[in-house]
Tab-separated table of C-alpha atoms and ligand atoms in Angstrom:
chain	number	residue	atom	x	y	z
S	1	UNK	CA	-15.514	8.117	-2.671
S	2	UNK	CA	-12.065	8.208	-1.122
S	3	UNK	CA	-10.317	5.058	0.212
S	4	UNK	CA	-8.200	5.591	3.276
S	5	UNK	CA	-5.087	3.894	4.598
S	6	UNK	CA	-4.476	4.260	8.467
S	7	UNK	CA	-2.106	3.174	10.911
S	8	UNK	CA	-3.615	0.529	13.472
S	9	UNK	CA	-0.965	0.664	16.247
S	10	UNK	CA	1.577	3.162	17.619
S	11	UNK	CA	2.818	4.399	14.185
S	12	UNK	CA	5.327	2.954	11.699
S	13	UNK	CA	3.236	0.024	10.500
S	14	UNK	CA	4.381	0.563	6.900
S	15	UNK	CA	1.557	2.987	5.676
S	16	UNK	CA	3.666	4.574	2.999
S	17	UNK	CA	4.709	1.363	1.550
S	18	UNK	CA	0.705	0.470	1.027
S	19	UNK	CA	0.293	3.996	-0.232
S	20	UNK	CA	2.596	3.952	-2.658
S	21	UNK	CA	1.237	0.516	-4.255
S	22	UNK	CA	-2.015	1.929	-4.156
S	23	UNK	CA	-1.203	5.438	-5.626
S	24	UNK	CA	-0.455	3.546	-8.784
S	25	UNK	CA	-3.980	3.343	-9.400
S	26	UNK	CA	-4.841	6.820	-7.633
S	27	UNK	CA	-5.278	10.267	-9.181
S	28	UNK	CA	-4.822	12.170	-5.682
S	29	UNK	CA	-3.178	11.131	-2.463
S	30	UNK	CA	-4.207	13.372	0.453
S	31	UNK	CA	-2.868	13.928	4.206
S	32	UNK	CA	-5.419	14.742	6.587
S	33	UNK	CA	-3.889	15.425	9.889
S	34	UNK	CA	-0.316	15.497	11.657
S	35	UNK	CA	2.732	17.069	10.186
S	36	UNK	CA	6.375	16.254	9.838
S	37	UNK	CA	6.266	14.026	12.635
S	38	UNK	CA	5.430	11.381	10.549
S	39	UNK	CA	8.024	9.665	8.666
S	40	UNK	CA	7.162	7.119	5.731
S	41	UNK	CA	9.751	5.252	4.136
S	42	UNK	CA	9.407	3.793	0.761
S	43	UNK	CA	11.314	1.803	-1.601
S	44	UNK	CA	10.461	2.369	-5.337
S	45	UNK	CA	12.722	0.686	-7.904
S	46	UNK	CA	15.372	0.138	-5.409
S	47	UNK	CA	15.466	3.986	-4.542
S	48	UNK	CA	14.741	4.678	-0.926
S	49	UNK	CA	12.469	8.015	-0.311
S	50	UNK	CA	11.518	9.224	3.173
S	51	UNK	CA	8.648	11.495	3.669
S	52	UNK	CA	7.405	13.550	6.555
S	53	UNK	CA	5.053	16.203	5.261
S	54	UNK	CA	4.763	15.168	1.798
S	55	UNK	CA	2.278	12.613	1.204
S	56	UNK	CA	3.732	9.106	-0.474
S	57	UNK	CA	1.875	9.082	-3.672
S	58	UNK	CA	4.318	11.774	-4.980
S	59	UNK	CA	6.529	8.794	-6.274
S	60	UNK	CA	3.878	8.069	-8.820
S	61	UNK	CA	4.228	10.408	-11.472
S	62	UNK	CA	0.813	10.512	-12.486
S	63	UNK	CA	-0.619	11.314	-8.870
S	64	UNK	CA	-1.441	14.583	-7.381
S	65	UNK	CA	-0.731	15.272	-3.580
S	66	UNK	CA	-2.753	17.356	-1.342
S	67	UNK	CA	-1.614	18.628	2.033
S	68	UNK	CA	-5.279	19.029	3.879
S	69	UNK	CA	-6.608	21.497	6.184
S	70	UNK	CA	-6.092	19.278	9.418
S	71	UNK	CA	-2.313	19.174	8.529
S	72	UNK	CA	0.061	21.470	10.448
S	73	UNK	CA	2.866	22.962	7.873
S	74	UNK	CA	6.369	24.154	8.712
S	75	UNK	CA	7.374	25.910	5.887
S	76	UNK	CA	11.047	25.598	5.919
S	77	UNK	CA	10.726	21.879	6.499
S	78	UNK	CA	8.499	21.489	3.804
S	79	UNK	CA	10.566	23.154	1.254
S	80	UNK	CA	13.943	21.255	2.290
S	81	UNK	CA	11.861	18.064	1.844
S	82	UNK	CA	10.868	18.948	-1.390
S	83	UNK	CA	14.167	19.917	-2.584
S	84	UNK	CA	15.609	16.725	-1.236
S	85	UNK	CA	12.909	14.856	-3.196
S	86	UNK	CA	13.677	16.840	-6.515
S	87	UNK	CA	17.186	16.018	-6.067
S	88	UNK	CA	16.166	12.265	-6.200
S	89	UNK	CA	14.241	12.834	-9.518
S	90	UNK	CA	10.772	13.383	-8.438
S	91	UNK	CA	8.864	16.061	-9.972
S	92	UNK	CA	7.418	18.305	-6.973
S	93	UNK	CA	5.717	21.596	-8.174
S	94	UNK	CA	2.696	23.264	-7.827
S	95	UNK	CA	0.786	20.936	-10.461
S	96	UNK	CA	1.654	18.088	-8.546
S	97	UNK	CA	1.493	19.311	-4.959
S	98	UNK	CA	-1.519	21.121	-3.291
S	99	UNK	CA	-1.637	22.907	-0.119
S	100	UNK	CA	-5.054	23.772	1.591
S	101	UNK	CA	-5.383	27.278	2.508
S	102	UNK	CA	-6.959	26.443	6.037
S	103	UNK	CA	-3.596	24.447	7.011
S	104	UNK	CA	-2.053	25.766	10.499
S	105	UNK	CA	1.455	27.232	10.329
S	106	UNK	CA	4.272	25.602	12.796
S	107	UNK	CA	6.541	28.478	13.705
S	108	UNK	CA	10.052	27.697	15.107
S	109	UNK	CA	9.046	28.935	18.352
S	110	UNK	CA	6.401	26.180	18.350
S	111	UNK	CA	9.453	23.978	18.282
S	112	UNK	CA	11.033	25.806	20.919
S	113	UNK	CA	7.724	25.206	22.993
S	114	UNK	CA	7.688	21.615	22.242
S	115	UNK	CA	11.438	21.317	23.765
S	116	UNK	CA	10.380	23.392	26.856
S	117	UNK	CA	7.367	21.377	27.624
S	118	UNK	CA	9.388	18.256	27.404
S	119	UNK	CA	12.311	19.689	29.295
S	120	UNK	CA	9.879	20.582	31.976
S	121	UNK	CA	8.600	17.125	32.222
S	122	UNK	CA	12.115	15.824	32.911
S	123	UNK	CA	12.026	12.135	33.307
S	124	UNK	CA	8.381	11.813	32.591
S	125	UNK	CA	8.641	13.482	28.998
S	126	UNK	CA	6.442	12.052	26.169
S	127	UNK	CA	9.108	11.672	23.973
S	128	UNK	CA	7.835	13.735	21.214
S	129	UNK	CA	9.525	14.532	17.903
S	130	UNK	CA	10.102	18.090	19.040
S	131	UNK	CA	8.905	19.193	15.425
S	132	UNK	CA	6.171	21.751	17.486
S	133	UNK	CA	3.247	19.550	16.651
S	134	UNK	CA	1.637	19.832	20.116
S	135	UNK	CA	2.199	23.347	20.472
S	136	UNK	CA	0.968	24.385	17.016
S	137	UNK	CA	-2.302	22.368	17.492
S	138	UNK	CA	-2.588	23.975	20.934
S	139	UNK	CA	-2.463	27.324	19.163
S	140	UNK	CA	-4.881	26.263	16.868
S	141	UNK	CA	-7.591	24.979	19.446
S	142	UNK	CA	-6.847	28.310	21.440
S	143	UNK	CA	-7.661	30.290	18.347
S	144	UNK	CA	-4.456	31.969	18.094
S	145	UNK	CA	-3.250	29.996	15.280
S	146	UNK	CA	-2.061	31.396	12.130
S	147	UNK	CA	-3.083	29.661	8.844
S	148	UNK	CA	-1.852	29.515	5.256
S	149	UNK	CA	-4.315	32.071	3.993
S	150	UNK	CA	-3.199	34.503	6.430
S	151	UNK	CA	0.395	34.435	5.266
S	152	UNK	CA	-0.746	35.097	1.546
S	153	UNK	CA	-3.256	37.654	2.243
S	154	UNK	CA	-2.434	40.961	4.027
S	155	UNK	CA	1.301	41.150	5.344
S	156	UNK	CA	0.491	43.799	8.315
S	157	UNK	CA	-2.350	41.243	9.470
S	158	UNK	CA	-0.108	38.232	9.340
S	159	UNK	CA	2.388	40.001	11.421
S	160	UNK	CA	0.065	41.123	13.848
S	161	UNK	CA	-1.476	37.486	14.204
S	162	UNK	CA	1.870	36.206	14.284
S	163	UNK	CA	2.872	38.207	17.205
S	164	UNK	CA	-0.433	37.467	19.026
S	165	UNK	CA	0.416	33.896	18.729
S	166	UNK	CA	4.312	34.354	19.944
S	167	UNK	CA	3.452	36.961	22.840
S	168	UNK	CA	0.683	34.407	24.346
S	169	UNK	CA	3.515	31.856	24.465
S	170	UNK	CA	6.220	33.963	25.568
S	171	UNK	CA	3.959	35.216	28.392
S	172	UNK	CA	3.394	31.439	29.065
S	173	UNK	CA	6.857	30.232	28.773
S	174	UNK	CA	9.004	33.084	29.257
S	175	UNK	CA	11.749	32.323	26.650
S	176	UNK	CA	13.753	34.903	24.143
S	177	UNK	CA	13.055	34.962	20.668
S	178	UNK	CA	14.015	36.645	17.502
S	179	UNK	CA	10.752	37.369	15.667
S	180	UNK	CA	12.201	39.599	13.238
S	181	UNK	CA	14.417	36.898	11.699
S	182	UNK	CA	11.541	34.326	11.354
S	183	UNK	CA	9.281	37.031	9.951
S	184	UNK	CA	11.896	37.682	7.308
S	185	UNK	CA	11.989	34.158	6.398
S	186	UNK	CA	8.079	34.012	6.444
S	187	UNK	CA	8.397	36.769	3.777
S	188	UNK	CA	10.522	34.626	1.543
S	189	UNK	CA	8.322	31.564	2.129
S	190	UNK	CA	5.289	33.486	1.356
S	191	UNK	CA	6.005	33.970	-2.509
S	192	UNK	CA	7.549	30.520	-2.597
S	193	UNK	CA	4.436	28.578	-1.339
S	194	UNK	CA	1.502	30.867	-3.007
S	195	UNK	CA	1.484	28.761	-6.381
S	196	UNK	CA	0.735	25.602	-4.167
S	197	UNK	CA	-1.984	26.924	-2.109
S	198	UNK	CA	-5.590	26.153	-2.545
S	199	UNK	CA	-8.892	25.778	-1.357
S	200	UNK	CA	-8.531	21.905	-0.761
S	201	UNK	CA	-12.205	21.295	0.028
S	202	UNK	CA	-13.812	21.917	-3.498
S	203	UNK	CA	-10.841	20.547	-4.942
S	204	UNK	CA	-11.030	17.237	-3.408
S	205	UNK	CA	-14.703	16.888	-3.716
S	206	UNK	CA	-14.818	17.855	-7.269
S	207	UNK	CA	-12.069	15.313	-7.968
S	208	UNK	CA	-14.596	12.474	-6.078
S	209	UNK	CA	-17.479	13.795	-8.099
S	210	UNK	CA	-15.498	13.320	-11.115
S	211	UNK	CA	-15.274	9.847	-10.048
S	212	UNK	CA	-11.331	10.043	-9.964
S	213	UNK	CA	-9.487	7.674	-7.408
S	214	UNK	CA	-8.833	9.569	-4.173
S	215	UNK	CA	-6.812	8.029	-1.353
S	216	UNK	CA	-6.087	9.549	2.049
S	217	UNK	CA	-2.556	8.604	3.474
S	218	UNK	CA	-3.172	8.350	7.511
S	219	UNK	CA	-0.142	9.408	9.349
S	220	UNK	CA	0.832	8.803	12.824
S	221	UNK	CA	-1.656	5.803	14.145
S	222	UNK	CA	-4.631	5.170	16.392
S	223	UNK	CA	-2.896	4.763	19.385
S	224	UNK	CA	-1.499	7.795	19.334
S	225	UNK	CA	-4.875	9.806	18.451
S	226	UNK	CA	-5.680	12.820	21.035
S	227	UNK	CA	-8.894	10.976	22.190
S	228	UNK	CA	-8.495	7.174	21.569
S	229	UNK	CA	-4.636	6.719	22.134
S	230	UNK	CA	-2.692	6.277	25.293
S	231	UNK	CA	-3.405	9.889	26.404
S	232	UNK	CA	-1.012	11.833	27.475
S	233	UNK	CA	1.526	9.616	25.440
S	234	UNK	CA	0.043	10.625	22.103
S	235	UNK	CA	0.170	13.061	19.295
S	236	UNK	CA	-2.199	16.195	19.287
S	237	UNK	CA	-4.637	15.239	16.579
S	238	UNK	CA	-7.276	12.747	15.747
S	239	UNK	CA	-5.011	10.206	13.589
S	240	UNK	CA	-8.138	7.616	13.064
S	241	UNK	CA	-11.171	7.996	10.678
S	242	UNK	CA	-12.619	11.113	12.440
S	243	UNK	CA	-9.439	13.171	11.655
S	244	UNK	CA	-9.867	11.879	7.921
S	245	UNK	CA	-13.290	13.680	7.956
S	246	UNK	CA	-12.290	16.985	9.580
S	247	UNK	CA	-8.668	17.255	8.319
S	248	UNK	CA	-10.053	17.125	4.478
S	249	UNK	CA	-13.624	18.164	4.884
S	250	UNK	CA	-14.724	14.599	3.924
S	251	UNK	CA	-18.224	13.611	5.011
S	252	UNK	CA	-18.269	10.059	6.270
S	253	UNK	CA	-20.280	9.056	3.114
S	254	UNK	CA	-17.853	9.926	0.804
S	255	UNK	CA	-15.383	7.444	2.173
S	256	UNK	CA	-15.072	4.127	0.546
S	257	UNK	CA	-12.455	1.450	1.903
S	258	UNK	CA	-10.615	1.951	5.036
S	259	UNK	CA	-7.389	-0.109	5.133
S	260	UNK	CA	-5.759	-0.678	8.483
S	261	UNK	CA	-1.825	-1.273	8.273
S	262	UNK	CA	-0.698	-3.777	10.961
S	263	UNK	CA	2.671	-4.529	11.628
S	264	UNK	CA	3.165	-8.259	12.323
S	265	UNK	CA	4.567	-7.379	15.929
S	266	UNK	CA	4.501	-3.937	17.767
S	267	UNK	CA	6.617	-1.032	17.964
S	268	UNK	CA	6.566	2.471	19.664
S	269	UNK	CA	8.764	5.340	19.483
S	270	UNK	CA	8.690	7.560	22.413
S	271	UNK	CA	7.414	7.005	26.082
S	272	UNK	CA	3.959	5.494	27.121
S	273	UNK	CA	2.531	2.250	27.895
S	274	UNK	CA	3.238	-0.637	25.803
S	275	UNK	CA	1.774	-3.794	27.301
S	276	UNK	CA	3.307	-6.411	24.841
S	277	UNK	CA	6.537	-4.625	24.913
S	278	UNK	CA	9.488	-7.360	25.166
S	279	UNK	CA	12.642	-5.886	27.023
S	280	UNK	CA	14.475	-9.319	26.304
S	281	UNK	CA	16.096	-10.857	23.667
S	282	UNK	CA	12.875	-11.124	21.499
S	283	UNK	CA	12.733	-7.508	21.700
S	284	UNK	CA	16.018	-6.992	20.416
S	285	UNK	CA	15.558	-9.559	17.589
S	286	UNK	CA	12.687	-7.648	16.564
S	287	UNK	CA	14.472	-4.390	16.672
S	288	UNK	CA	17.642	-5.405	15.043
S	289	UNK	CA	16.273	-7.610	12.433
S	290	UNK	CA	13.264	-5.146	11.722
S	291	UNK	CA	15.843	-2.258	11.698
S	292	UNK	CA	13.303	-0.755	14.085
S	293	UNK	CA	15.018	3.099	14.215
S	294	UNK	CA	12.343	6.008	13.823
S	295	UNK	CA	12.687	7.600	10.105
S	296	UNK	CA	11.934	11.193	12.035
S	297	UNK	CA	14.151	11.254	14.835
S	298	UNK	CA	16.541	8.216	14.375
S	299	UNK	CA	15.368	6.793	17.823
S	300	UNK	CA	15.071	3.080	18.400
S	301	UNK	CA	11.745	1.822	18.367
S	302	UNK	CA	10.832	-0.204	21.143
S	303	UNK	CA	9.395	-3.944	20.265
S	304	UNK	CA	7.146	-6.518	21.376
S	305	UNK	CA	4.414	-8.833	20.141
S	306	UNK	CA	1.385	-8.225	18.344
S	307	UNK	CA	-1.211	-7.041	20.624
S	308	UNK	CA	-5.177	-7.696	19.597
S	309	UNK	CA	-6.451	-5.857	22.489
S	310	UNK	CA	-4.863	-2.785	20.861
S	311	UNK	CA	-5.977	-4.020	17.304
S	312	UNK	CA	-9.520	-4.508	18.441
S	313	UNK	CA	-9.742	-1.076	19.928
S	314	UNK	CA	-8.243	-0.005	16.424
S	315	UNK	CA	-10.811	-1.704	14.472
S	316	UNK	CA	-13.644	-0.675	16.681
S	317	UNK	CA	-12.512	2.987	15.824
S	318	UNK	CA	-11.875	2.933	12.426
S	319	UNK	CA	-13.749	-0.242	11.015
S	320	UNK	CA	-11.173	-1.564	8.468
S	321	UNK	CA	-12.554	-3.040	5.292
S	322	UNK	CA	-9.118	-5.132	4.951
S	323	UNK	CA	-6.059	-5.164	6.318
S	324	UNK	CA	-2.135	-4.950	5.385
S	325	UNK	CA	0.010	-7.136	7.740
S	326	UNK	CA	3.502	-5.839	7.245
S	327	UNK	CA	6.797	-6.856	8.326
S	328	UNK	CA	5.921	-10.427	8.588
S	329	UNK	CA	9.463	-11.565	7.287
S	330	UNK	CA	10.976	-10.291	10.421
S	331	UNK	CA	9.503	-12.904	12.309
S	332	UNK	CA	10.940	-15.609	10.079
S	333	UNK	CA	13.458	-16.900	12.430
S	334	UNK	CA	11.709	-17.037	15.429
S	335	UNK	CA	10.844	-20.696	17.191
S	336	UNK	CA	7.385	-19.282	18.147
S	337	UNK	CA	5.408	-16.436	17.837
S	338	UNK	CA	2.906	-14.851	20.456
S	339	UNK	CA	-0.146	-12.799	20.297
S	340	UNK	CA	-1.522	-10.678	23.117
S	341	UNK	CA	-5.554	-11.749	23.395
S	342	UNK	CA	-6.225	-10.004	26.884
S	343	UNK	CA	-5.091	-8.135	29.831
S	344	UNK	CA	-5.511	-9.582	33.149
S	345	UNK	CA	-5.865	-6.975	36.213
S	346	UNK	CA	-6.410	-8.012	39.924
S	347	UNK	CA	-7.394	-11.468	38.496
S	348	UNK	CA	-10.092	-9.997	35.998
S	349	UNK	CA	-9.658	-10.408	32.421
S	350	UNK	CA	-10.022	-7.303	29.890
S	351	UNK	CA	-10.539	-7.341	26.132
S	352	UNK	CA	-11.029	-3.654	25.768
S	353	UNK	CA	-8.184	-1.107	25.920
S	354	UNK	CA	-8.509	0.726	29.170
S	355	UNK	CA	-8.715	4.702	29.242
S	356	UNK	CA	-6.840	4.425	32.649
S	357	UNK	CA	-3.356	3.906	31.900
S	358	UNK	CA	-2.388	3.170	35.692
S	359	UNK	CA	-4.368	0.047	35.277
S	360	UNK	CA	-1.957	-1.054	32.627
S	361	UNK	CA	1.129	-0.759	34.998
S	362	UNK	CA	0.036	-3.895	37.104
S	363	UNK	CA	-1.713	-5.733	34.538
S	364	UNK	CA	-0.324	-8.659	32.759
S	365	UNK	CA	-0.851	-9.984	29.070
S	366	UNK	CA	-2.433	-13.137	28.481
S	367	UNK	CA	-0.969	-14.517	25.380
S	368	UNK	CA	-1.432	-17.182	22.753
S	369	UNK	CA	1.601	-19.057	21.392
S	370	UNK	CA	1.719	-20.277	17.785
S	371	UNK	CA	4.629	-22.030	16.088
S	372	UNK	CA	7.245	-20.355	14.107
S	373	UNK	CA	8.081	-21.287	10.607
S	374	UNK	CA	11.601	-21.039	10.623
S	375	UNK	CA	12.368	-20.112	6.780
S	376	UNK	CA	12.748	-17.292	4.709
S	377	UNK	CA	9.485	-15.657	3.175
S	378	UNK	CA	10.810	-12.537	1.492
S	379	UNK	CA	10.731	-14.298	-1.878
S	380	UNK	CA	7.222	-15.525	-1.470
S	381	UNK	CA	4.769	-13.409	-3.948
S	382	UNK	CA	1.492	-15.762	-3.654
S	383	UNK	CA	-0.259	-16.766	-0.655
S	384	UNK	CA	0.278	-20.416	-1.239
S	385	UNK	CA	4.035	-20.221	-1.103
S	386	UNK	CA	3.971	-19.128	2.479
S	387	UNK	CA	4.912	-21.909	4.878
S	388	UNK	CA	1.949	-23.597	6.576
S	389	UNK	CA	2.747	-22.177	10.228
S	390	UNK	CA	2.946	-18.720	8.543
S	391	UNK	CA	-0.386	-18.866	7.273
S	392	UNK	CA	-1.654	-20.122	10.582
S	393	UNK	CA	-0.470	-16.844	12.142
S	394	UNK	CA	-1.955	-14.663	9.398
S	395	UNK	CA	-5.299	-16.673	9.676
S	396	UNK	CA	-5.334	-16.504	13.274
S	397	UNK	CA	-4.951	-12.760	13.261
S	398	UNK	CA	-7.766	-12.561	10.819
S	399	UNK	CA	-10.049	-14.942	13.284
S	400	UNK	CA	-9.244	-12.804	16.219
S	401	UNK	CA	-10.117	-9.669	14.758
S	402	UNK	CA	-12.756	-10.811	12.000
S	403	UNK	CA	-11.229	-8.744	9.397
S	404	UNK	CA	-9.532	-10.063	6.259
S	405	UNK	CA	-5.995	-9.562	5.763
S	406	UNK	CA	-5.572	-8.206	1.968
S	407	UNK	CA	-1.999	-7.610	1.954
S	408	UNK	CA	1.140	-9.299	3.505
S	409	UNK	CA	4.482	-7.383	3.527
S	410	UNK	CA	7.378	-9.866	3.132
S	411	UNK	CA	10.189	-7.126	2.759
S	412	UNK	CA	10.803	-3.401	2.306
S	413	UNK	CA	10.501	-3.151	-1.425
S	414	UNK	CA	7.321	-2.118	-3.586
S	415	UNK	CA	7.222	-5.757	-5.140
S	416	UNK	CA	7.661	-7.451	-1.754
S	417	UNK	CA	3.828	-7.726	-1.057
S	418	UNK	CA	1.726	-10.835	-1.047
S	419	UNK	CA	-2.146	-10.367	-2.031
S	420	UNK	CA	-4.391	-12.473	-0.438
S	421	UNK	CA	-8.181	-11.872	-0.123
S	422	UNK	CA	-9.710	-14.688	2.249
S	423	UNK	CA	-13.104	-15.261	0.924
S	424	UNK	CA	-14.242	-17.259	3.746
S	425	UNK	CA	-13.339	-14.431	6.531
S	426	UNK	CA	-14.854	-11.558	4.176
S	427	UNK	CA	-17.970	-13.654	3.782
S	428	UNK	CA	-18.074	-14.366	7.584
S	429	UNK	CA	-17.583	-10.523	8.177
S	430	UNK	CA	-20.194	-9.652	5.937
S	431	UNK	CA	-22.573	-11.865	7.207
S	432	UNK	CA	-22.041	-10.802	11.044
S	433	UNK	CA	-22.507	-6.979	9.738
S	434	UNK	CA	-25.942	-7.915	8.176
S	435	UNK	CA	-26.992	-9.907	11.071
S	436	UNK	CA	-26.299	-6.948	13.512
S	437	UNK	CA	-28.020	-4.534	10.778
E	1	LIG	P1	5.019	4.370	8.162
E	1	LIG	O1	5.349	5.429	9.005
E	1	LIG	O2	3.840	3.568	8.785
E	1	LIG	O3	5.130	4.703	6.615
E	1	LIG	O4	6.085	3.282	8.372
E	1	LIG	P2	7.935	3.691	8.340
E	1	LIG	O5	7.953	3.972	7.144
E	1	LIG	O6	7.969	4.537	9.517
E	1	LIG	O7	8.169	2.187	8.937
E	1	LIG	C1	7.913	0.976	8.347
E	1	LIG	C2	9.598	0.402	7.692
E	1	LIG	O8	9.432	-1.156	7.471
E	1	LIG	C3	10.121	1.208	6.402
E	1	LIG	O9	11.390	1.266	6.507
E	1	LIG	C4	9.676	0.314	5.394
E	1	LIG	O10	10.691	0.549	4.166
E	1	LIG	C5	9.813	-0.945	5.962
E	1	LIG	N1	8.954	-2.031	5.490
E	1	LIG	C6	7.454	-1.879	5.173
E	1	LIG	N2	6.917	-3.015	4.818
E	1	LIG	C7	7.778	-3.886	5.219
E	1	LIG	C8	7.819	-5.369	5.105
E	1	LIG	O11	6.677	-5.851	4.792
E	1	LIG	N3	9.009	-5.906	5.463
E	1	LIG	C9	9.922	-5.333	5.664
E	1	LIG	N4	11.012	-6.119	6.153
E	1	LIG	N5	10.084	-3.983	5.627
E	1	LIG	C10	8.939	-3.104	5.635
E	2	LIG	P1	4.226	8.019	11.466
E	2	LIG	O1	3.394	8.534	10.429
E	2	LIG	C1	5.365	6.735	15.326
E	2	LIG	C2	4.850	9.586	18.459
E	2	LIG	C3	6.294	10.501	19.024
E	2	LIG	C4	5.866	10.873	20.552
E	2	LIG	C5	4.272	11.192	20.369
E	2	LIG	C6	3.931	12.473	20.231
E	2	LIG	O2	5.547	7.572	10.903
E	2	LIG	O3	3.820	6.601	11.849
E	2	LIG	P2	4.543	14.444	18.815
E	2	LIG	O4	5.859	15.199	17.831
E	2	LIG	O5	3.708	14.176	17.540
E	2	LIG	O6	3.849	15.414	19.589
E	2	LIG	O7	4.879	13.215	19.367
E	2	LIG	O8	3.765	10.744	19.154
E	2	LIG	N1	4.704	9.857	16.910
E	2	LIG	C7	5.237	8.841	16.176
E	2	LIG	N2	5.531	7.527	16.519
E	2	LIG	N3	5.186	7.023	14.198
E	2	LIG	C8	4.835	8.452	13.871
E	2	LIG	O9	4.463	8.896	12.643
E	2	LIG	C9	4.672	9.393	14.831
E	2	LIG	N4	4.180	10.571	15.120
E	2	LIG	C10	4.257	10.960	16.202
E	2	LIG	O10	7.336	9.244	19.181
E	2	LIG	O11	5.712	9.470	21.058
E	3	LIG	MG1	6.578	6.258	10.244
């Protein structure tokens, strides 16, 4: 069975930190979707690591990392990330990193097109990371994409495919491009990447059959999912549990636990609706105290209260076994904390996240207000050590969602995690499941 860590909001919930902790008991950590639009920060033994393409399991020496078929790979960015981490002392070599031969390649022209698309949208741009993610998935879906195995097999065939992909985009977007230069770089990366590449499908299946511990590291998050997120303000892949199946060739019956990572408030980078956003001193507090800057683009993250409408949608789609509530320490100094529980539109109350974003523009949010705890929780390591009002907040979130919170993040470091398995809620949700069945 493979366990899975997934982002439950708009990204940057702290998936990397949980993966790093779970990687200590894992043999393999896999990425299934996205590319270097992701940015996962980990602080292990006081050393900060930023991962974009590489799975966060690499910090753990005994863990092998797999980049699955659903991931899109920019080779130059991948190797510069590898080099930066090798400099920090991590061992990143073909024994420890495996790349699927079916993964699609991101070319520099995909990044050019990403910029052109954004430019054409003007004031209505999506705020993409400009890493070429959308255009690469578009090439994949329109069947003109180029995969890793194409690069490794027949060079002339690769060049033909490369030109077909580029020509199509040039016709559509009309931009000048130096293909020869990029092809020269591709030839260099061809030999460099070869030892890392394999058919990741039997590799992962054999590991599961041999009872190895396999962990999947979600990237991006469910509200950025191409189907279920705030379309079109989303990324271009399936970022939820469905993307884990297709991005690694994992059938649902091979999936064990699904851990949802939930920031104790909400953030979002880039444009798009954000019902509980706080464009006021609360938002500024969360942004500054939480150091909410994008790891990939350096942009300020937009901040607001926790949104249970989003989380209910997220849980319906991914069915979390338990959750990791992260960055709870960032709420420490607030007098009160709020939780968005419903949207109200034209006098009607909604508890399901709508498909139509226009509906959100003139909705209001119904909040529940809880008292703050006004004390520093960053040194707490046991659930009982957390202040009463803090526990009340945690337990209210569990109650609203019917999912147990198994871990509580109280600081960025690997050790700053409180483990809690609330038997009452687990039993309640188990009993509820049995009743439904
Ligand atoms: P990811 O993309 O989901 O892996 O999350 P990011 O790494 O982009 O953003 C999460 C940020 O919060 C990182 O800088 C983490 O080091 C930090 N972080 C994670 N958990 C906690 C926590 O519980 N408390 C605090 N203060 N910081 C945390
Ligand atoms: P992690 O894994 C936060 C957002 C971008 C933009 C939209 C589309 O760190 O949680 P793209 O470049 O993917 O076409 O951009 O998606 N986005 C993320 N926001 N965290 C991420 O990843 C993200 N990956 C994509 O900001 O709004
Ligand atoms: Mg991130």
